[in-house]
Amino acid sequence: GAGVSQSPSNKVTEKGKDVELRCDPISGHTALYWYRQSLGQGLEFLIYFQGNSAPDKSGLPSDRFSAERTGGSVSTLTIQRTQQEDSAVYLCASSFLGTGGRLSQPQHFGDGTRLSIL
Amino acid sequence: AQKITQTQPGMFVQEKEAVTLDCTYDTSDQSYGLFWYKQPSSGEMIFLIYQGSYDEQNATEGRYSLNFQKARKSANLVISASQLGDSAMYFCAMREDMGRRALTFGSGTRLQVQP
C-alpha cells in the first residue's frame, strides 16, 4: 500500500530489554514524526526528522529513547532498558513539507506499534 | 501551559443530528495551522480538516466544517448529519509556523452516535 507502514504492530517484552520500532513513511515525504499515545490520552510528540536537517529531539522523554532515519526514508525508534511506563502505542507519521514547509500539509499516520512492557 | 484544550471528554449525539466538538488553543504565533483528526476504535489516525490562521473562510470538507473564531482562539469541529460510523475519538491539533513542525494535540473528545 501507499500509506505509512509500521512494524511490528504489537510488541510484548520484559522490563529492561531493548526494543526497536520501525517506520516506513510514504514515498516522497520529506518529514517524519514519532508520537506516543498512552491509554486514553492524546498524542505526545517524541522526535521529528525533516530532510537532511538535524532532528528535533525535544520530545524524547529520556536518554533511553533514540531514533534515526536512514537515507531520508525508513526510521527506527529505539528504547533501551524498557520500563513499564514505556507501555503505549507508538505512532509514526509523515508529510511532505518541501522548501518553506507549508503549514497546511497534513501528517499521515501509520497504524502504530502497541508496546507492552511486562 | 496547555496549547490545545478540548473540554469535552465525551459527547453523545443522535444519528442524523449535528454535533459540535470544542477546541481552544494558545499561541503567540501569527501564523499557525489547526487540524482535526478522527481515531476510530481500530486506532488509526484519520485527517479530517485543516484551517490556517490566515484563512478568511471557515474550512469545510463534506460533512465536516470548522467554526473558526480567531479572536477567541477557538476552532470547533461541526459534524453535520451524524452517522453511526462517526463514533470515534476526535483530536484537535496545532502546528505553529515559528515553532516545531510537529503537531501539538489536545486530549481528545470521544463521540458516540446513538441510533
mmCIF file of N, CA, C and O in Angstrom, chain B residues 20-113:
data_model
loop_
_atom_site.group_PDB
_atom_site.id
_atom_site.type_symbol
_atom_site.label_atom_id
_atom_site.label_comp_id
_atom_site.label_asym_id
_atom_site.label_seq_id
_atom_site.Cartn_x
_atom_site.Cartn_y
_atom_site.Cartn_z
ATOM 1 N N THR B 20 -21.198 19.616 17.694
ATOM 2 C CA THR B 20 -20.028 20.494 17.714
ATOM 3 C C THR B 20 -19.044 20.018 18.771
ATOM 4 O O THR B 20 -19.426 19.859 19.947
ATOM 5 N N LEU B 21 -17.817 19.823 18.356
ATOM 6 C CA LEU B 21 -16.745 19.435 19.272
ATOM 7 C C LEU B 21 -15.832 20.643 19.474
ATOM 8 O O LEU B 21 -15.337 21.221 18.504
ATOM 9 N N ASP B 22 -15.604 20.985 20.731
ATOM 10 C CA ASP B 22 -14.913 22.230 21.045
ATOM 11 C C ASP B 22 -13.388 22.064 21.063
ATOM 12 O O ASP B 22 -12.864 21.021 21.467
ATOM 13 N N CYS B 23 -12.719 23.125 20.650
ATOM 14 C CA CYS B 23 -11.260 23.171 20.708
ATOM 15 C C CYS B 23 -10.821 24.611 20.886
ATOM 16 O O CYS B 23 -11.214 25.482 20.099
ATOM 17 N N THR B 24 -10.059 24.881 21.916
ATOM 18 C CA THR B 24 -9.413 26.187 22.055
ATOM 19 C C THR B 24 -7.910 25.982 22.080
ATOM 20 O O THR B 24 -7.422 24.914 22.441
ATOM 21 N N TYR B 25 -7.194 27.010 21.675
ATOM 22 C CA TYR B 25 -5.746 26.874 21.540
ATOM 23 C C TYR B 25 -5.053 28.116 22.070
ATOM 24 O O TYR B 25 -5.683 29.172 22.248
ATOM 25 N N ASP B 26 -3.781 27.984 22.277
ATOM 26 C CA ASP B 26 -2.990 29.082 22.820
ATOM 27 C C ASP B 26 -1.696 29.180 22.027
ATOM 28 O O ASP B 26 -0.935 28.211 21.963
ATOM 29 N N THR B 27 -1.472 30.314 21.409
ATOM 30 C CA THR B 27 -0.236 30.540 20.688
ATOM 31 C C THR B 27 0.033 32.025 20.589
ATOM 32 O O THR B 27 -0.915 32.821 20.567
ATOM 33 N N SER B 28 1.307 32.391 20.498
ATOM 34 C CA SER B 28 1.662 33.783 20.264
ATOM 35 C C SER B 28 2.095 33.977 18.809
ATOM 36 O O SER B 28 2.371 35.103 18.388
ATOM 37 N N ASP B 29 2.135 32.882 18.039
ATOM 38 C CA ASP B 29 2.461 32.991 16.621
ATOM 39 C C ASP B 29 1.294 33.609 15.863
ATOM 40 O O ASP B 29 0.128 33.390 16.223
ATOM 41 N N GLN B 30 1.608 34.352 14.824
ATOM 42 C CA GLN B 30 0.559 34.883 13.955
ATOM 43 C C GLN B 30 0.171 33.866 12.886
ATOM 44 O O GLN B 30 -0.934 33.891 12.370
ATOM 45 N N SER B 31 1.119 32.993 12.563
ATOM 46 C CA SER B 31 0.908 32.017 11.506
ATOM 47 C C SER B 31 0.910 30.616 12.101
ATOM 48 O O SER B 31 1.898 30.182 12.685
ATOM 49 N N TYR B 32 -0.207 29.945 11.948
ATOM 50 C CA TYR B 32 -0.318 28.588 12.509
ATOM 51 C C TYR B 32 -1.420 27.852 11.764
ATOM 52 O O TYR B 32 -2.206 28.448 11.016
ATOM 53 N N GLY B 33 -1.434 26.549 11.946
ATOM 54 C CA GLY B 33 -2.454 25.732 11.318
ATOM 55 C C GLY B 33 -3.137 24.860 12.344
ATOM 56 O O GLY B 33 -2.519 24.408 13.309
ATOM 57 N N LEU B 34 -4.411 24.628 12.137
ATOM 58 C CA LEU B 34 -5.206 23.802 13.045
ATOM 59 C C LEU B 34 -5.752 22.600 12.282
ATOM 60 O O LEU B 34 -6.223 22.741 11.146
ATOM 61 N N PHE B 35 -5.663 21.453 12.893
ATOM 62 C CA PHE B 35 -6.057 20.202 12.256
ATOM 63 C C PHE B 35 -7.019 19.453 13.175
ATOM 64 O O PHE B 35 -6.906 19.513 14.393
ATOM 65 N N TRP B 36 -7.914 18.706 12.552
ATOM 66 C CA TRP B 36 -8.738 17.760 13.290
ATOM 67 C C TRP B 36 -8.489 16.363 12.727
ATOM 68 O O TRP B 36 -8.450 16.174 11.500
ATOM 69 N N TYR B 37 -8.324 15.417 13.664
ATOM 70 C CA TYR B 37 -8.137 14.018 13.308
ATOM 71 C C TYR B 37 -9.205 13.178 14.002
ATOM 72 O O TYR B 37 -9.629 13.483 15.119
ATOM 73 N N LYS B 38 -9.560 12.081 13.342
ATOM 74 C CA LYS B 38 -10.505 11.108 13.891
ATOM 75 C C LYS B 38 -9.743 9.821 14.171
ATOM 76 O O LYS B 38 -8.926 9.386 13.340
ATOM 77 N N GLN B 39 -9.979 9.233 15.328
ATOM 78 C CA GLN B 39 -9.343 7.966 15.670
ATOM 79 C C GLN B 39 -10.422 6.957 16.067
ATOM 80 O O GLN B 39 -10.902 6.955 17.200
ATOM 81 N N PRO B 40 -10.818 6.085 15.140
ATOM 82 C CA PRO B 40 -11.794 5.044 15.480
ATOM 83 C C PRO B 40 -11.180 4.054 16.467
ATOM 84 O O PRO B 40 -9.985 4.102 16.743
ATOM 85 N N SER B 41 -11.992 3.134 16.926
ATOM 86 C CA SER B 41 -11.510 2.147 17.901
ATOM 87 C C SER B 41 -10.399 1.279 17.334
ATOM 88 O O SER B 41 -9.615 0.694 18.090
ATOM 89 N N SER B 42 -10.306 1.192 16.026
ATOM 90 C CA SER B 42 -9.232 0.421 15.397
ATOM 91 C C SER B 42 -7.869 1.090 15.551
ATOM 92 O O SER B 42 -6.840 0.442 15.341
ATOM 93 N N GLY B 43 -7.857 2.371 15.889
ATOM 94 C CA GLY B 43 -6.598 3.024 16.258
ATOM 95 C C GLY B 43 -5.951 3.926 15.246
ATOM 96 O O GLY B 43 -5.092 4.733 15.611
ATOM 97 N N GLU B 44 -6.328 3.840 13.971
ATOM 98 C CA GLU B 44 -5.644 4.691 13.000
ATOM 99 C C GLU B 44 -6.078 6.138 13.153
ATOM 100 O O GLU B 44 -7.171 6.419 13.601
ATOM 101 N N MET B 45 -5.192 7.055 12.829
ATOM 102 C CA MET B 45 -5.471 8.488 12.876
ATOM 103 C C MET B 45 -5.835 8.943 11.470
ATOM 104 O O MET B 45 -5.045 8.813 10.543
ATOM 105 N N ILE B 46 -7.033 9.502 11.333
ATOM 106 C CA ILE B 46 -7.536 9.900 10.027
ATOM 107 C C ILE B 46 -7.655 11.423 9.992
ATOM 108 O O ILE B 46 -8.386 12.014 10.804
ATOM 109 N N PHE B 47 -6.965 12.055 9.060
ATOM 110 C CA PHE B 47 -7.037 13.502 8.900
ATOM 111 C C PHE B 47 -8.414 13.894 8.364
ATOM 112 O O PHE B 47 -8.903 13.312 7.387
ATOM 113 N N LEU B 48 -9.029 14.903 9.002
ATOM 114 C CA LEU B 48 -10.365 15.323 8.603
ATOM 115 C C LEU B 48 -10.361 16.685 7.895
ATOM 116 O O LEU B 48 -10.946 16.837 6.820
ATOM 117 N N ILE B 49 -9.736 17.686 8.538
ATOM 118 C CA ILE B 49 -9.931 19.041 8.051
ATOM 119 C C ILE B 49 -8.824 19.936 8.584
ATOM 120 O O ILE B 49 -8.265 19.678 9.660
ATOM 121 N N TYR B 50 -8.513 20.983 7.811
ATOM 122 C CA TYR B 50 -7.443 21.914 8.162
ATOM 123 C C TYR B 50 -7.962 23.357 8.074
ATOM 124 O O TYR B 50 -8.746 23.694 7.179
ATOM 125 N N GLN B 51 -7.476 24.181 9.017
ATOM 126 C CA GLN B 51 -7.790 25.614 8.996
ATOM 127 C C GLN B 51 -6.502 26.385 9.227
ATOM 128 O O GLN B 51 -5.819 26.156 10.226
ATOM 129 N N GLY B 52 -6.141 27.271 8.322
ATOM 130 C CA GLY B 52 -4.978 28.121 8.501
ATOM 131 C C GLY B 52 -5.355 29.410 9.205
ATOM 132 O O GLY B 52 -6.472 29.910 9.037
ATOM 133 N N SER B 53 -4.413 29.962 9.934
ATOM 134 C CA SER B 53 -4.716 31.152 10.725
ATOM 135 C C SER B 53 -5.056 32.356 9.852
ATOM 136 O O SER B 53 -5.745 33.273 10.285
ATOM 137 N N TYR B 54 -4.571 32.349 8.604
ATOM 138 C CA TYR B 54 -4.850 33.475 7.717
ATOM 139 C C TYR B 54 -6.030 33.214 6.786
ATOM 140 O O TYR B 54 -6.373 34.080 5.975
ATOM 141 N N ASP B 55 -6.618 32.024 6.900
ATOM 142 C CA ASP B 55 -7.766 31.718 6.038
ATOM 143 C C ASP B 55 -8.955 32.556 6.468
ATOM 144 O O ASP B 55 -9.332 32.570 7.642
ATOM 145 N N GLU B 56 -9.564 33.207 5.491
ATOM 146 C CA GLU B 56 -10.697 34.078 5.817
ATOM 147 C C GLU B 56 -12.002 33.313 5.910
ATOM 148 O O GLU B 56 -12.940 33.748 6.589
ATOM 149 N N GLN B 57 -12.061 32.195 5.206
ATOM 150 C CA GLN B 57 -13.272 31.383 5.223
ATOM 151 C C GLN B 57 -13.099 30.221 6.186
ATOM 152 O O GLN B 57 -12.006 29.674 6.329
ATOM 153 N N ASN B 58 -14.179 29.829 6.814
ATOM 154 C CA ASN B 58 -14.156 28.600 7.602
ATOM 155 C C ASN B 58 -13.982 27.405 6.677
ATOM 156 O O ASN B 58 -14.612 27.338 5.612
ATOM 157 N N ALA B 59 -13.132 26.462 7.096
ATOM 158 C CA ALA B 59 -12.890 25.289 6.268
ATOM 159 C C ALA B 59 -14.093 24.354 6.277
ATOM 160 O O ALA B 59 -14.809 24.241 7.290
ATOM 161 N N THR B 60 -14.331 23.712 5.141
ATOM 162 C CA THR B 60 -15.373 22.693 5.050
ATOM 163 C C THR B 60 -14.831 21.523 4.235
ATOM 164 O O THR B 60 -14.073 21.708 3.285
ATOM 165 N N GLU B 61 -15.222 20.327 4.662
ATOM 166 C CA GLU B 61 -14.878 19.100 3.939
ATOM 167 C C GLU B 61 -16.050 18.144 4.091
ATOM 168 O O GLU B 61 -16.184 17.452 5.101
ATOM 169 N N GLY B 62 -16.915 18.121 3.115
ATOM 170 C CA GLY B 62 -18.066 17.237 3.193
ATOM 171 C C GLY B 62 -18.946 17.575 4.383
ATOM 172 O O GLY B 62 -19.411 18.696 4.522
ATOM 173 N N ARG B 63 -19.141 16.600 5.265
ATOM 174 C CA ARG B 63 -19.999 16.830 6.447
ATOM 175 C C ARG B 63 -19.254 17.529 7.594
ATOM 176 O O ARG B 63 -19.848 17.820 8.634
ATOM 177 N N TYR B 64 -17.953 17.774 7.393
ATOM 178 C CA TYR B 64 -17.153 18.415 8.437
ATOM 179 C C TYR B 64 -16.973 19.897 8.111
ATOM 180 O O TYR B 64 -16.688 20.256 6.968
ATOM 181 N N SER B 65 -17.104 20.723 9.101
ATOM 182 C CA SER B 65 -16.789 22.138 8.934
ATOM 183 C C SER B 65 -16.162 22.639 10.227
ATOM 184 O O SER B 65 -16.316 22.043 11.290
ATOM 185 N N LEU B 66 -15.422 23.733 10.089
ATOM 186 C CA LEU B 66 -14.757 24.335 11.236
ATOM 187 C C LEU B 66 -15.419 25.662 11.545
ATOM 188 O O LEU B 66 -15.599 26.494 10.651
ATOM 189 N N ASN B 67 -15.758 25.859 12.795
ATOM 190 C CA ASN B 67 -16.207 27.160 13.258
ATOM 191 C C ASN B 67 -14.986 27.837 13.872
ATOM 192 O O ASN B 67 -14.666 27.626 15.040
ATOM 193 N N PHE B 68 -14.295 28.636 13.056
ATOM 194 C CA PHE B 68 -13.017 29.227 13.434
ATOM 195 C C PHE B 68 -13.253 30.657 13.917
ATOM 196 O O PHE B 68 -13.724 31.505 13.150
ATOM 197 N N GLN B 69 -12.932 30.903 15.181
ATOM 198 C CA GLN B 69 -13.061 32.249 15.750
ATOM 199 C C GLN B 69 -11.685 32.638 16.276
ATOM 200 O O GLN B 69 -11.304 32.310 17.403
ATOM 201 N N LYS B 70 -10.961 33.363 15.418
ATOM 202 C CA LYS B 70 -9.552 33.643 15.688
ATOM 203 C C LYS B 70 -9.359 34.473 16.944
ATOM 204 O O LYS B 70 -8.455 34.224 17.738
ATOM 205 N N ALA B 71 -10.195 35.470 17.126
ATOM 206 C CA ALA B 71 -10.048 36.346 18.290
ATOM 207 C C ALA B 71 -10.266 35.583 19.593
ATOM 208 O O ALA B 71 -9.649 35.893 20.615
ATOM 209 N N ARG B 72 -11.105 34.589 19.550
ATOM 210 C CA ARG B 72 -11.385 33.782 20.738
ATOM 211 C C ARG B 72 -10.473 32.571 20.819
ATOM 212 O O ARG B 72 -10.534 31.790 21.760
ATOM 213 N N LYS B 73 -9.632 32.397 19.778
ATOM 214 C CA LYS B 73 -8.728 31.251 19.704
ATOM 215 C C LYS B 73 -9.488 29.950 19.881
ATOM 216 O O LYS B 73 -9.156 29.106 20.733
ATOM 217 N N SER B 74 -10.515 29.817 19.058
ATOM 218 C CA SER B 74 -11.255 28.559 19.076
ATOM 219 C C SER B 74 -11.430 28.040 17.651
ATOM 220 O O SER B 74 -11.524 28.815 16.694
ATOM 221 N N ALA B 75 -11.459 26.735 17.518
ATOM 222 C CA ALA B 75 -11.599 26.077 16.212
ATOM 223 C C ALA B 75 -12.451 24.835 16.426
ATOM 224 O O ALA B 75 -11.948 23.712 16.489
ATOM 225 N N ASN B 76 -13.734 25.040 16.534
ATOM 226 C CA ASN B 76 -14.646 23.949 16.846
ATOM 227 C C ASN B 76 -15.010 23.173 15.587
ATOM 228 O O ASN B 76 -15.280 23.755 14.539
ATOM 229 N N LEU B 77 -15.057 21.870 15.721
ATOM 230 C CA LEU B 77 -15.427 20.991 14.608
ATOM 231 C C LEU B 77 -16.931 20.747 14.648
ATOM 232 O O LEU B 77 -17.467 20.370 15.686
ATOM 233 N N VAL B 78 -17.569 20.947 13.507
ATOM 234 C CA VAL B 78 -19.000 20.675 13.392
ATOM 235 C C VAL B 78 -19.175 19.491 12.446
ATOM 236 O O VAL B 78 -18.660 19.505 11.326
ATOM 237 N N ILE B 79 -19.859 18.474 12.927
ATOM 238 C CA ILE B 79 -20.188 17.318 12.091
ATOM 239 C C ILE B 79 -21.689 17.375 11.843
ATOM 240 O O ILE B 79 -22.486 17.350 12.802
ATOM 241 N N SER B 80 -22.059 17.461 10.602
ATOM 242 C CA SER B 80 -23.484 17.519 10.276
ATOM 243 C C SER B 80 -23.992 16.116 9.970
ATOM 244 O O SER B 80 -23.229 15.231 9.585
ATOM 245 N N ALA B 81 -25.278 15.908 10.167
ATOM 246 C CA ALA B 81 -25.935 14.640 9.812
ATOM 247 C C ALA B 81 -25.123 13.444 10.299
ATOM 248 O O ALA B 81 -24.655 12.610 9.510
ATOM 249 N N SER B 82 -24.938 13.359 11.613
ATOM 250 C CA SER B 82 -24.098 12.312 12.206
ATOM 251 C C SER B 82 -24.511 10.917 11.756
ATOM 252 O O SER B 82 -25.701 10.618 11.596
ATOM 253 N N GLN B 83 -23.480 10.083 11.595
ATOM 254 C CA GLN B 83 -23.686 8.692 11.211
ATOM 255 C C GLN B 83 -23.067 7.792 12.285
ATOM 256 O O GLN B 83 -22.164 8.215 13.006
ATOM 257 N N LEU B 84 -23.549 6.557 12.349
ATOM 258 C CA LEU B 84 -23.027 5.635 13.354
ATOM 259 C C LEU B 84 -21.510 5.481 13.219
ATOM 260 O O LEU B 84 -20.801 5.333 14.222
ATOM 261 N N GLY B 85 -21.009 5.539 11.998
ATOM 262 C CA GLY B 85 -19.574 5.409 11.756
ATOM 263 C C GLY B 85 -18.759 6.593 12.231
ATOM 264 O O GLY B 85 -17.525 6.550 12.204
ATOM 265 N N ASP B 86 -19.422 7.650 12.673
ATOM 266 C CA ASP B 86 -18.701 8.807 13.216
ATOM 267 C C ASP B 86 -18.269 8.573 14.664
ATOM 268 O O ASP B 86 -17.502 9.373 15.208
ATOM 269 N N SER B 87 -18.748 7.523 15.282
ATOM 270 C CA SER B 87 -18.354 7.216 16.659
ATOM 271 C C SER B 87 -16.854 6.950 16.702
ATOM 272 O O SER B 87 -16.343 6.039 16.031
ATOM 273 N N ALA B 88 -16.138 7.765 17.472
ATOM 274 C CA ALA B 88 -14.667 7.700 17.494
ATOM 275 C C ALA B 88 -14.149 8.744 18.468
ATOM 276 O O ALA B 88 -14.924 9.528 19.025
ATOM 277 N N MET B 89 -12.814 8.737 18.655
ATOM 278 C CA MET B 89 -12.143 9.841 19.340
ATOM 279 C C MET B 89 -11.796 10.892 18.303
ATOM 280 O O MET B 89 -11.381 10.561 17.185
ATOM 281 N N TYR B 90 -11.942 12.154 18.686
ATOM 282 C CA TYR B 90 -11.613 13.255 17.804
ATOM 283 C C TYR B 90 -10.573 14.129 18.490
ATOM 284 O O TYR B 90 -10.755 14.547 19.636
ATOM 285 N N PHE B 91 -9.485 14.397 17.744
ATOM 286 C CA PHE B 91 -8.397 15.193 18.288
ATOM 287 C C PHE B 91 -8.226 16.470 17.491
ATOM 288 O O PHE B 91 -8.200 16.458 16.257
ATOM 289 N N CYS B 92 -8.078 17.557 18.224
ATOM 290 C CA CYS B 92 -7.704 18.839 17.652
ATOM 291 C C CYS B 92 -6.199 18.988 17.806
ATOM 292 O O CYS B 92 -5.625 18.565 18.830
ATOM 293 N N ALA B 93 -5.532 19.550 16.812
ATOM 294 C CA ALA B 93 -4.075 19.691 16.869
ATOM 295 C C ALA B 93 -3.657 20.989 16.196
ATOM 296 O O ALA B 93 -4.370 21.522 15.350
ATOM 297 N N MET B 94 -2.484 21.481 16.579
ATOM 298 C CA MET B 94 -1.985 22.747 16.036
ATOM 299 C C MET B 94 -0.521 22.605 15.645
ATOM 300 O O MET B 94 0.248 21.900 16.318
ATOM 301 N N ARG B 95 -0.163 23.296 14.600
ATOM 302 C CA ARG B 95 1.242 23.437 14.236
ATOM 303 C C ARG B 95 1.526 24.922 14.062
ATOM 304 O O ARG B 95 0.809 25.614 13.344
ATOM 305 N N GLU B 96 2.566 25.404 14.734
ATOM 306 C CA GLU B 96 2.947 26.811 14.676
ATOM 307 C C GLU B 96 4.053 27.007 13.659
ATOM 308 O O GLU B 96 4.963 26.188 13.555
ATOM 309 N N ASP B 97 3.979 28.108 12.942
ATOM 310 C CA ASP B 97 4.961 28.354 11.890
ATOM 311 C C ASP B 97 6.360 28.566 12.465
ATOM 312 O O ASP B 97 7.342 28.139 11.883
ATOM 313 N N MET B 98 6.434 29.224 13.622
ATOM 314 C CA MET B 98 7.738 29.544 14.184
ATOM 315 C C MET B 98 8.213 28.474 15.157
ATOM 316 O O MET B 98 9.341 28.495 15.602
ATOM 317 N N GLY B 99 7.333 27.583 15.530
ATOM 318 C CA GLY B 99 7.710 26.560 16.499
ATOM 319 C C GLY B 99 8.089 25.267 15.797
ATOM 320 O O GLY B 99 8.377 25.245 14.607
ATOM 321 N N ARG B 100 8.049 24.181 16.537
ATOM 322 C CA ARG B 100 8.382 22.896 15.944
ATOM 323 C C ARG B 100 7.321 22.535 14.921
ATOM 324 O O ARG B 100 6.174 22.931 15.026
ATOM 325 N N ARG B 101 7.714 21.750 13.959
ATOM 326 C CA ARG B 101 6.794 21.404 12.882
ATOM 327 C C ARG B 101 5.922 20.207 13.221
ATOM 328 O O ARG B 101 5.072 19.834 12.436
ATOM 329 N N ALA B 102 6.146 19.596 14.356
ATOM 330 C CA ALA B 102 5.270 18.513 14.779
ATOM 331 C C ALA B 102 3.967 19.106 15.291
ATOM 332 O O ALA B 102 3.866 20.304 15.566
ATOM 333 N N LEU B 103 2.961 18.286 15.395
ATOM 334 C CA LEU B 103 1.654 18.706 15.886
ATOM 335 C C LEU B 103 1.600 18.621 17.407
ATOM 336 O O LEU B 103 2.154 17.704 18.001
ATOM 337 N N THR B 104 0.907 19.594 17.988
ATOM 338 C CA THR B 104 0.556 19.524 19.405
ATOM 339 C C THR B 104 -0.911 19.160 19.484
ATOM 340 O O THR B 104 -1.753 19.853 18.900
ATOM 341 N N PHE B 105 -1.203 18.077 20.189
ATOM 342 C CA PHE B 105 -2.560 17.542 20.227
ATOM 343 C C PHE B 105 -3.269 17.888 21.525
ATOM 344 O O PHE B 105 -2.648 18.002 22.586
ATOM 345 N N GLY B 106 -4.598 18.003 21.431
ATOM 346 C CA GLY B 106 -5.427 18.046 22.616
ATOM 347 C C GLY B 106 -5.656 16.635 23.147
ATOM 348 O O GLY B 106 -5.206 15.651 22.561
ATOM 349 N N SER B 107 -6.390 16.570 24.245
ATOM 350 C CA SER B 107 -6.618 15.280 24.904
ATOM 351 C C SER B 107 -7.740 14.476 24.268
ATOM 352 O O SER B 107 -7.940 13.309 24.612
ATOM 353 N N GLY B 108 -8.473 15.097 23.360
ATOM 354 C CA GLY B 108 -9.475 14.366 22.601
ATOM 355 C C GLY B 108 -10.875 14.403 23.189
ATOM 356 O O GLY B 108 -11.072 14.664 24.377
ATOM 357 N N THR B 109 -11.848 14.153 22.313
ATOM 358 C CA THR B 109 -13.259 14.019 22.694
ATOM 359 C C THR B 109 -13.772 12.711 22.117
ATOM 360 O O THR B 109 -13.609 12.459 20.923
ATOM 361 N N ARG B 110 -14.376 11.898 22.980
ATOM 362 C CA ARG B 110 -14.962 10.646 22.489
ATOM 363 C C ARG B 110 -16.409 10.918 22.111
ATOM 364 O O ARG B 110 -17.226 11.278 22.957
ATOM 365 N N LEU B 111 -16.708 10.738 20.837
ATOM 366 C CA LEU B 111 -18.064 10.949 20.326
ATOM 367 C C LEU B 111 -18.750 9.609 20.135
ATOM 368 O O LEU B 111 -18.182 8.688 19.539
ATOM 369 N N GLN B 112 -19.947 9.515 20.670
ATOM 370 C CA GLN B 112 -20.762 8.320 20.459
ATOM 371 C C GLN B 112 -22.050 8.730 19.775
ATOM 372 O O GLN B 112 -22.780 9.590 20.283
ATOM 373 N N VAL B 113 -22.302 8.118 18.611
ATOM 374 C CA VAL B 113 -23.509 8.393 17.849
ATOM 375 C C VAL B 113 -24.518 7.301 18.159
ATOM 376 O O VAL B 113 -24.225 6.108 17.997
#
